[in-house]
Structure formats: C-alpha cells, structure tokens
Amino acid sequence: MNRRIAVLIACFFTVLISYCIRYGYGVLLPDMLSSLEISRTEAGLIYSFFFIAYTIFSPLLGTLGDRYNLRLLIVIFVIVLGTGTLLMALVSSLTQAILFFTLAGIGSAACWAPVMALAQRWTQDQHRGKTLAFVDIGSALGIVISSAGLPLIVTKWDWRMGWLILGIAGLVIAAMDFSALRNPPKKVTELKSGGSAWTPGKTYLRLFEDFRFWLLGMAYLFTGFAIIIPFTFLTTFATKELNFAYTNAAGLVMAIGISAVAGKILLGSFSDRIRRIYIMMLCGALIAGGCAGMAYARDWMLWACVVIFGVGYGAVWAMYAASASDYFSKELAGTVVGLWTLYLGIGSTVSPALAGWIGDRTDTLLWSFILAAGGGIASLMLLLPIWKGSGTERTR
C-alpha cells in the first residue's frame, strides 16, 4: 500500500511540473513578446513546435511504456523537460526559443501517457476514475502555481527567471521520480475483454479496426485544439485588449486551475458510477461554452465563463485516459493514449499558430476564442455515436 501511494504521488508531481511548464508559457508570453520582438503568430509558432515534438514522441513512449521500464523512461524524459525549460531562460531569438521549447516538448511527452498508464497499473478498476483524477489534479495545480507564482517572479525579476525556476523544479522532480517510481509487480499482456496476448502488430491492427478508437481520437484532437488557445492567449488578450493589470490577467488562468481541481474531483469520482462518455460529453459542452464566453463576456461574467471552462478542462483528460481501459485494455492504456496523442498533438500544434495568425490579421484575439469554442463543439459531436452505442464499455 505504501509503495502504491508513493508511486501515485510521484505521478502527481510529474504531471504537475509538466503542466507548470506547458501553461507557464502563456503566462510569461506578454513580456516575451516585447523582449524578443516577436509577433503573436511567431509566439504561437513557438508553442506549436512544443506540441509537434510532444506529438511525435508521445505514441512512441506510450508503446514503449507498455513493454519496457516505465520508471527509467519517465525519469530520463523529465530530465529532458527540465533541461529544455532551463535553456528557455537563455533565448535571444525566435529560432532559439523554438529549438529549446521543442526540447521541452520532447521531455513532456513522457509526462502524460506513460504516467497515466503507470498509475492505472497500480489502481483497482473500481477506483480508476477518481485515482486518475487525483493524479491529474497535478495538471490543474500546475496551472494555479504557474499563474500565481510566475507574475510575482516577473515583477521582481523578469520572464527569464521564471523559466530558470521552472527548469530547476523539473530536474528536482526527475530526482524524486528516480527515488519513488516503481514498475508494477506483475506485467500482464492480455486484453481483458479477449484474454489473448497482443503482439505490437495485433495491437495496432485491432485498434485501427475499431471505430471507437477513431471517434475518440478525433474528439481528443478537437479537445486539444480548443483548450490550448485560452492557455496561449488569455493572459495576452486580457492585458492587451481588456486593459487588465498583468497580475489580474494571470489570475484568470489561476481561476481555470482552481476550478479544474473541482472538476477533476467531482466529475472524476462521478464517472466511476455512470457511463464515462456522459462526463466526456459534458466536458466538451463546458469547454465550448467557456471559450465562447471568453470572447464576449466581461466583468464577473468573464470570470464565470473562465470557471465553466476550467471545470470542463479539469475533468476531460482523466476521462480520456480512463476510457482507454474502459473500451480497450488497462495493460494497453499507454499505447492507446499515446496513439490518441497523435490526434491531440495535431490539434494542439495547429491551434496556437492559427489563433495567433487570426489575431494578427484581425487585430483582435476575440475570433480566436470563437474558433476554440468551435473545437469544443466538434469534440462533443464526435462523441455522440459512442454515447448512442450500447454495451461498448467493459463492466466496471
């Protein structure tokens, strides 16, 4: 029991630092724009390269994690994440920023699918939703910490110090992972629903023949497309167009993180009692509504829309991770989520650059948030056929 708790806590902190770094970019961006003399399109391009690297490496690491040493894999790539983040403190050009944040994206690829797969293997089926929600609270707290702490660092020092502190924290978490993480005591390679061993070729063939894999993957794509736009540009939108003070603008991102914790706990636990697809569809609706509200709502209504978005964002990732076991296999969860990350990466790669380009062309980021709302609606619509299906989930 103590070892299981130690592993889950290490998983929690690995997710936390990954999301501190991933979404800390948007908090540090306003000062980076003027310091590096880059446009919003170029700022989006830096973020896009992070997700290109994340996309390329996530399926590979998800598959390797299902077959080899998860502990070693996670430790190595968290070191890469911390190193790339440290180097962001030294950038002096767009090219350097792209190169170093791409390195961080490579490291970040091991901080989701392999981590969630390891957590699932140390978890009983009946507690999967709430256990993964606990680990995934790290992503929400990462947002809270970065949005609350980075503005203070920028105010006292500058944005470079923000990257330096994040990078050092990443290396500290890597050391903790080396100490606390362990592979599960038994390595099972049988599909729960079928009972026959899966070779890599059979794994991909069976998955690619399953329409649910494609629908969930595309829904994952549009979820990532929608979510990354507010995390990239909400602070910039609030400071440049809504005349928010920088700390108040970062407070909007912090509100997302706080409400995301509530979403993970409440919806994650509830998903263990009903069909998981209901919660996934609800998350799509909340994300779409929250993004639309960010475009048009002001004053207290804007804060309310940010909270709505945060609740949906908070729960959605753990729901997709848990659904990999619901519809396919716990032992292949890393492979499934890793392959879905190809879709996620496409959405997350395209949306920052596209949203930034729209902002430069129209001289406002309002339409970028409308675009994000469309992504949330698309993810909801793709889940409808699975919701209407019967007997598609394994009995929990």
XYZ file of C-alpha atoms in Angstrom:
396
model
C 0.000 0.000 0.000
C 2.816 2.462 0.912
C 4.597 1.770 -2.378
C 1.385 2.363 -4.332
C 0.880 5.703 -2.589
C 4.486 6.716 -3.273
C 4.122 5.878 -6.969
C 0.862 7.825 -7.293
C 2.333 10.853 -5.514
C 5.349 10.793 -7.836
C 2.986 10.547 -10.815
C 1.066 13.526 -9.433
C 4.183 15.713 -9.192
C 5.387 14.640 -12.644
C 2.114 15.796 -14.178
C 2.249 18.975 -12.064
C 5.665 20.141 -13.289
C 4.834 19.236 -16.874
C 1.765 21.462 -16.810
C 3.544 24.234 -14.900
C 5.936 24.421 -17.825
C 3.400 23.820 -20.590
C 0.955 26.507 -19.487
C 3.520 28.771 -17.873
C 4.388 29.744 -21.448
C 1.160 31.705 -21.838
C 1.701 33.494 -18.510
C 5.251 34.536 -19.441
C 4.318 35.393 -23.030
C 3.281 39.081 -22.670
C 6.782 40.136 -21.571
C 8.450 37.740 -24.004
C 6.638 39.381 -26.931
C 8.251 42.765 -26.334
C 11.618 41.457 -25.143
C 12.171 39.133 -28.112
C 10.310 41.442 -30.535
C 8.103 38.653 -31.884
C 4.546 38.758 -33.240
C 1.553 36.805 -31.942
C 1.883 34.471 -34.918
C 5.531 33.778 -34.042
C 4.576 33.289 -30.391
C 2.020 30.719 -31.480
C 4.654 29.069 -33.668
C 6.955 28.532 -30.670
C 4.128 26.779 -28.857
C 3.268 24.777 -31.957
C 6.778 23.316 -32.119
C 6.462 22.247 -28.483
C 3.401 20.238 -29.471
C 4.972 18.907 -32.659
C 7.676 17.296 -30.519
C 5.095 16.181 -27.974
C 3.029 14.614 -30.759
C 5.891 12.751 -32.389
C 7.251 11.239 -29.189
C 4.033 10.510 -27.248
C 2.878 7.454 -29.280
C 6.401 6.012 -29.197
C 6.737 6.487 -25.448
C 3.229 5.194 -24.794
C 4.018 1.957 -26.626
C 7.477 1.582 -25.074
C 5.981 2.182 -21.665
C 3.584 -0.751 -22.119
C 6.502 -3.082 -22.785
C 9.633 -1.795 -21.060
C 10.847 0.052 -17.948
C 8.367 2.860 -17.293
C 10.328 4.219 -14.353
C 13.541 4.723 -16.344
C 11.692 6.145 -19.325
C 9.851 8.745 -17.234
C 12.984 9.813 -15.327
C 15.055 10.335 -18.487
C 12.426 12.383 -20.250
C 11.624 14.541 -17.214
C 15.345 15.435 -17.196
C 14.993 16.430 -20.871
C 11.930 18.517 -19.967
C 13.802 20.349 -17.219
C 16.838 20.941 -19.423
C 14.804 22.417 -22.288
C 12.992 24.675 -19.842
C 16.248 25.901 -18.303
C 17.531 26.794 -21.765
C 14.419 28.931 -22.381
C 15.885 31.382 -19.864
C 18.773 31.999 -22.285
C 16.919 32.577 -25.560
C 17.647 35.709 -27.567
C 15.882 34.873 -30.841
C 12.828 33.166 -32.266
C 14.952 30.281 -33.563
C 16.444 29.582 -30.141
C 13.034 29.739 -28.480
C 11.636 27.232 -30.979
C 14.617 24.896 -30.528
C 14.644 24.912 -26.725
C 10.877 24.691 -26.258
C 10.844 21.825 -28.744
C 13.290 20.046 -26.430
C 10.907 20.689 -23.540
C 8.102 19.234 -25.651
C 10.106 16.040 -26.169
C 10.502 15.666 -22.420
C 6.853 16.467 -21.769
C 5.809 13.534 -23.968
C 6.632 11.122 -21.128
C 4.617 13.090 -18.561
C 1.148 12.021 -19.646
C 0.528 8.677 -21.404
C 3.320 6.727 -19.616
C 2.494 8.355 -16.263
C -1.238 7.659 -16.522
C -0.533 4.105 -17.690
C 1.702 3.502 -14.665
C -0.904 4.984 -12.319
C -3.605 2.722 -13.785
C -1.493 -0.379 -13.209
C -1.247 0.475 -9.521
C -5.029 1.082 -9.304
C -8.053 -1.186 -8.902
C -10.667 -0.984 -11.658
C -13.464 0.290 -9.414
C -11.343 3.269 -8.329
C -9.802 4.129 -11.702
C -11.730 7.340 -12.345
C -11.013 9.002 -9.021
C -7.411 7.747 -8.862
C -6.586 9.150 -12.290
C -8.450 12.323 -11.373
C -6.166 12.619 -8.304
C -3.033 12.241 -10.435
C -4.455 14.655 -12.981
C -5.080 17.260 -10.259
C -1.373 17.861 -10.761
C -2.163 19.490 -14.102
C -4.657 21.880 -12.502
C -2.368 22.754 -9.609
C 0.420 23.268 -12.130
C -1.727 25.945 -13.733
C -2.526 27.518 -10.361
C 1.122 27.561 -9.300
C 2.416 28.968 -12.589
C -0.309 31.614 -12.884
C 0.089 32.704 -9.259
C 3.866 32.428 -8.924
C 5.212 33.482 -12.313
C 3.715 37.019 -12.245
C 5.444 37.596 -8.885
C 8.729 36.355 -10.341
C 8.351 38.514 -13.452
C 7.510 41.576 -11.346
C 10.562 41.118 -9.085
C 12.986 39.875 -11.734
C 11.905 39.081 -15.314
C 10.460 36.331 -17.507
C 13.852 34.654 -17.835
C 13.937 33.983 -14.100
C 10.532 32.327 -14.481
C 11.937 29.816 -16.965
C 15.018 29.267 -14.801
C 12.958 28.372 -11.722
C 10.659 26.097 -13.720
C 13.637 24.272 -15.211
C 15.271 23.684 -11.828
C 11.953 22.395 -10.473
C 11.766 19.941 -13.385
C 15.165 18.479 -12.532
C 14.175 18.164 -8.861
C 11.025 16.228 -9.869
C 13.176 13.932 -12.035
C 15.260 13.078 -8.978
C 12.099 12.389 -6.974
C 10.796 10.115 -9.742
C 14.025 8.129 -9.699
C 13.575 7.584 -5.965
C 9.810 6.936 -5.767
C 8.591 5.400 -9.033
C 8.473 1.640 -9.437
C 7.130 -0.618 -12.153
C 4.121 -2.726 -11.064
C 4.988 -6.116 -9.537
C 3.320 -8.088 -12.349
C 3.382 -7.353 -16.077
C 0.227 -8.663 -17.731
C -0.093 -8.529 -21.502
C -3.546 -9.910 -22.010
C -6.529 -7.952 -23.237
C -9.198 -8.033 -20.550
C -12.094 -8.482 -22.904
C -10.484 -11.120 -25.080
C -7.901 -12.869 -22.958
C -5.367 -13.390 -25.750
C -1.912 -11.900 -25.787
C -1.390 -8.921 -28.065
C 1.759 -8.513 -30.098
C 2.516 -4.936 -31.295
C 1.200 -5.717 -34.787
C -2.024 -7.199 -33.469
C -2.421 -4.292 -31.062
C -2.392 -1.644 -33.789
C -4.478 -3.724 -36.173
C -7.216 -4.333 -33.617
C -7.245 -0.689 -32.543
C -7.332 0.688 -36.088
C -10.248 -1.605 -36.929
C -12.312 -0.270 -34.015
C -14.455 2.753 -34.937
C -14.479 3.858 -31.291
C -10.706 4.352 -31.408
C -11.050 6.781 -34.324
C -14.020 8.676 -32.883
C -12.370 9.098 -29.502
C -9.088 10.077 -31.163
C -10.744 12.786 -33.272
C -12.670 14.049 -30.252
C -9.332 14.191 -28.423
C -7.920 16.235 -31.326
C -10.627 18.885 -31.146
C -10.469 18.960 -27.355
C -6.769 19.809 -27.536
C -7.446 22.324 -30.320
C -9.990 24.142 -28.155
C -8.126 24.073 -24.859
C -4.722 25.296 -25.954
C -5.995 28.631 -27.347
C -7.073 30.122 -23.986
C -3.911 28.852 -22.322
C -1.812 30.530 -25.005
C -3.587 33.857 -25.370
C -5.967 34.522 -22.459
C -3.364 36.490 -20.464
C -2.323 38.439 -23.563
C -5.971 39.084 -24.547
C -6.814 40.365 -21.075
C -3.790 42.665 -20.815
C -3.661 43.984 -24.381
C -7.362 44.208 -25.260
C -9.332 44.246 -21.998
C -6.885 46.518 -20.127
C -6.387 44.099 -17.236
C -3.393 44.538 -14.975
C -0.881 41.765 -15.644
C -1.438 40.087 -12.269
C -5.227 40.182 -12.739
C -4.902 38.724 -16.227
C -2.779 35.890 -14.852
C -5.492 35.496 -12.207
C -7.876 34.398 -14.956
C -5.569 31.485 -15.700
C -5.316 30.740 -11.990
C -9.131 30.629 -11.828
C -9.032 27.965 -14.559
C -6.634 25.916 -12.469
C -8.671 26.215 -9.267
C -11.955 25.319 -10.953
C -10.169 22.479 -12.768
C -9.372 20.880 -9.399
C -13.082 20.897 -8.547
C -13.908 19.430 -11.966
C -11.381 16.620 -11.572
C -12.569 15.658 -8.100
C -16.323 15.908 -8.657
C -16.656 14.693 -12.240
C -13.819 12.178 -11.915
C -15.468 10.464 -8.949
C -18.915 10.635 -10.538
C -17.622 8.981 -13.712
C -16.992 5.766 -11.744
C -20.754 5.485 -11.148
C -22.157 6.177 -14.620
C -21.021 5.723 -18.213
C -17.803 7.665 -18.653
C -18.992 9.001 -22.010
C -21.604 11.180 -20.277
C -18.897 13.079 -18.431
C -16.745 13.353 -21.546
C -19.626 14.926 -23.460
C -20.356 17.298 -20.586
C -16.717 18.373 -20.621
C -16.944 19.167 -24.348
C -20.010 21.350 -23.735
C -18.360 23.189 -20.826
C -15.196 23.852 -22.837
C -17.161 25.198 -25.798
C -19.358 27.415 -23.631
C -16.426 28.730 -21.642
C -14.422 29.659 -24.750
C -17.386 31.451 -26.317
C -17.878 33.358 -23.085
C -14.234 34.459 -23.004
C -14.774 36.168 -26.352
C -17.812 38.219 -25.359
C -18.345 38.192 -21.583
C -16.908 40.957 -19.406
C -16.581 41.741 -15.694
C -17.965 38.998 -13.442
C -19.441 37.128 -16.416
C -15.943 36.690 -17.852
C -14.776 35.135 -14.587
C -17.814 32.836 -14.575
C -17.023 31.669 -18.118
C -13.414 31.038 -17.141
C -14.634 28.837 -14.269
C -17.004 26.936 -16.593
C -14.131 26.296 -18.976
C -11.914 25.223 -16.068
C -14.368 22.610 -14.796
C -14.604 21.016 -18.246
C -10.899 21.239 -18.885
C -10.111 19.825 -15.457
C -12.025 16.584 -15.849
C -11.577 15.833 -19.525
C -8.030 14.415 -19.638
C -8.520 11.832 -16.919
C -11.775 10.790 -18.619
C -9.996 10.027 -21.888
C -7.217 8.182 -20.042
C -9.778 6.091 -18.127
C -11.808 5.418 -21.277
C -8.732 3.744 -22.818
C -9.195 0.995 -20.246
C -12.998 1.084 -20.472
C -13.106 0.442 -24.213
C -9.830 -1.376 -24.769
C -7.412 -2.634 -22.073
C -5.728 -1.405 -18.896
C -2.483 -3.108 -19.943
C -2.537 -1.256 -23.274
C -3.685 2.089 -21.889
C -0.295 3.667 -22.568
C -0.390 2.558 -26.198
C -3.961 3.753 -26.711
C -3.478 7.150 -25.068
C -0.114 7.531 -26.791
C -1.731 6.966 -30.188
C -4.560 9.340 -29.320
C -1.891 11.905 -28.509
C -1.086 11.971 -32.216
C -4.538 13.460 -32.681
C -4.164 15.708 -29.660
C -0.824 16.904 -30.946
C -2.253 17.824 -34.340
C -4.933 19.941 -32.711
C -2.527 21.488 -30.219
C 0.047 22.203 -32.937
C -2.327 23.871 -35.377
C -4.395 25.949 -32.958
C -1.794 28.315 -31.372
C -0.298 29.361 -34.706
C -3.728 29.623 -36.350
C -5.186 31.577 -33.435
C -2.176 33.909 -33.400
C -2.432 34.443 -37.163
C -6.132 35.284 -36.836
C -5.258 37.722 -34.042
C -2.632 39.446 -36.197
C -4.924 39.611 -39.233
C -7.971 40.938 -37.392
C -6.053 42.885 -34.725
C -8.074 41.114 -32.021
C -7.966 37.710 -30.352
C -11.759 37.590 -29.983
C -12.210 35.433 -33.074
C -9.535 33.060 -31.829
C -11.701 32.246 -28.822
C -14.690 31.689 -31.090
C -12.530 29.237 -33.022
C -11.730 27.472 -29.750
C -15.445 27.180 -28.947
C -15.955 25.502 -32.318
C -13.348 22.914 -31.367
C -15.254 22.088 -28.178
C -18.486 21.630 -30.117
C -16.740 19.361 -32.642
C -15.418 17.109 -29.848
C -18.916 16.830 -28.380
C -20.434 15.858 -31.734
C -17.820 13.148 -32.325
C -18.719 11.508 -29.013
C -22.419 11.238 -29.871
C -22.161 7.911 -31.787
C -20.376 6.313 -28.822
C -22.990 7.674 -26.422
C -25.752 6.163 -28.558
C -23.982 2.790 -28.714
C -24.824 0.088 -26.211
C -22.609 -2.439 -24.484
C -19.433 -0.672 -25.623
C -17.808 -0.294 -22.208
C -16.357 -3.011 -20.081
C -18.317 -3.534 -16.893
C -16.695 -1.646 -14.065
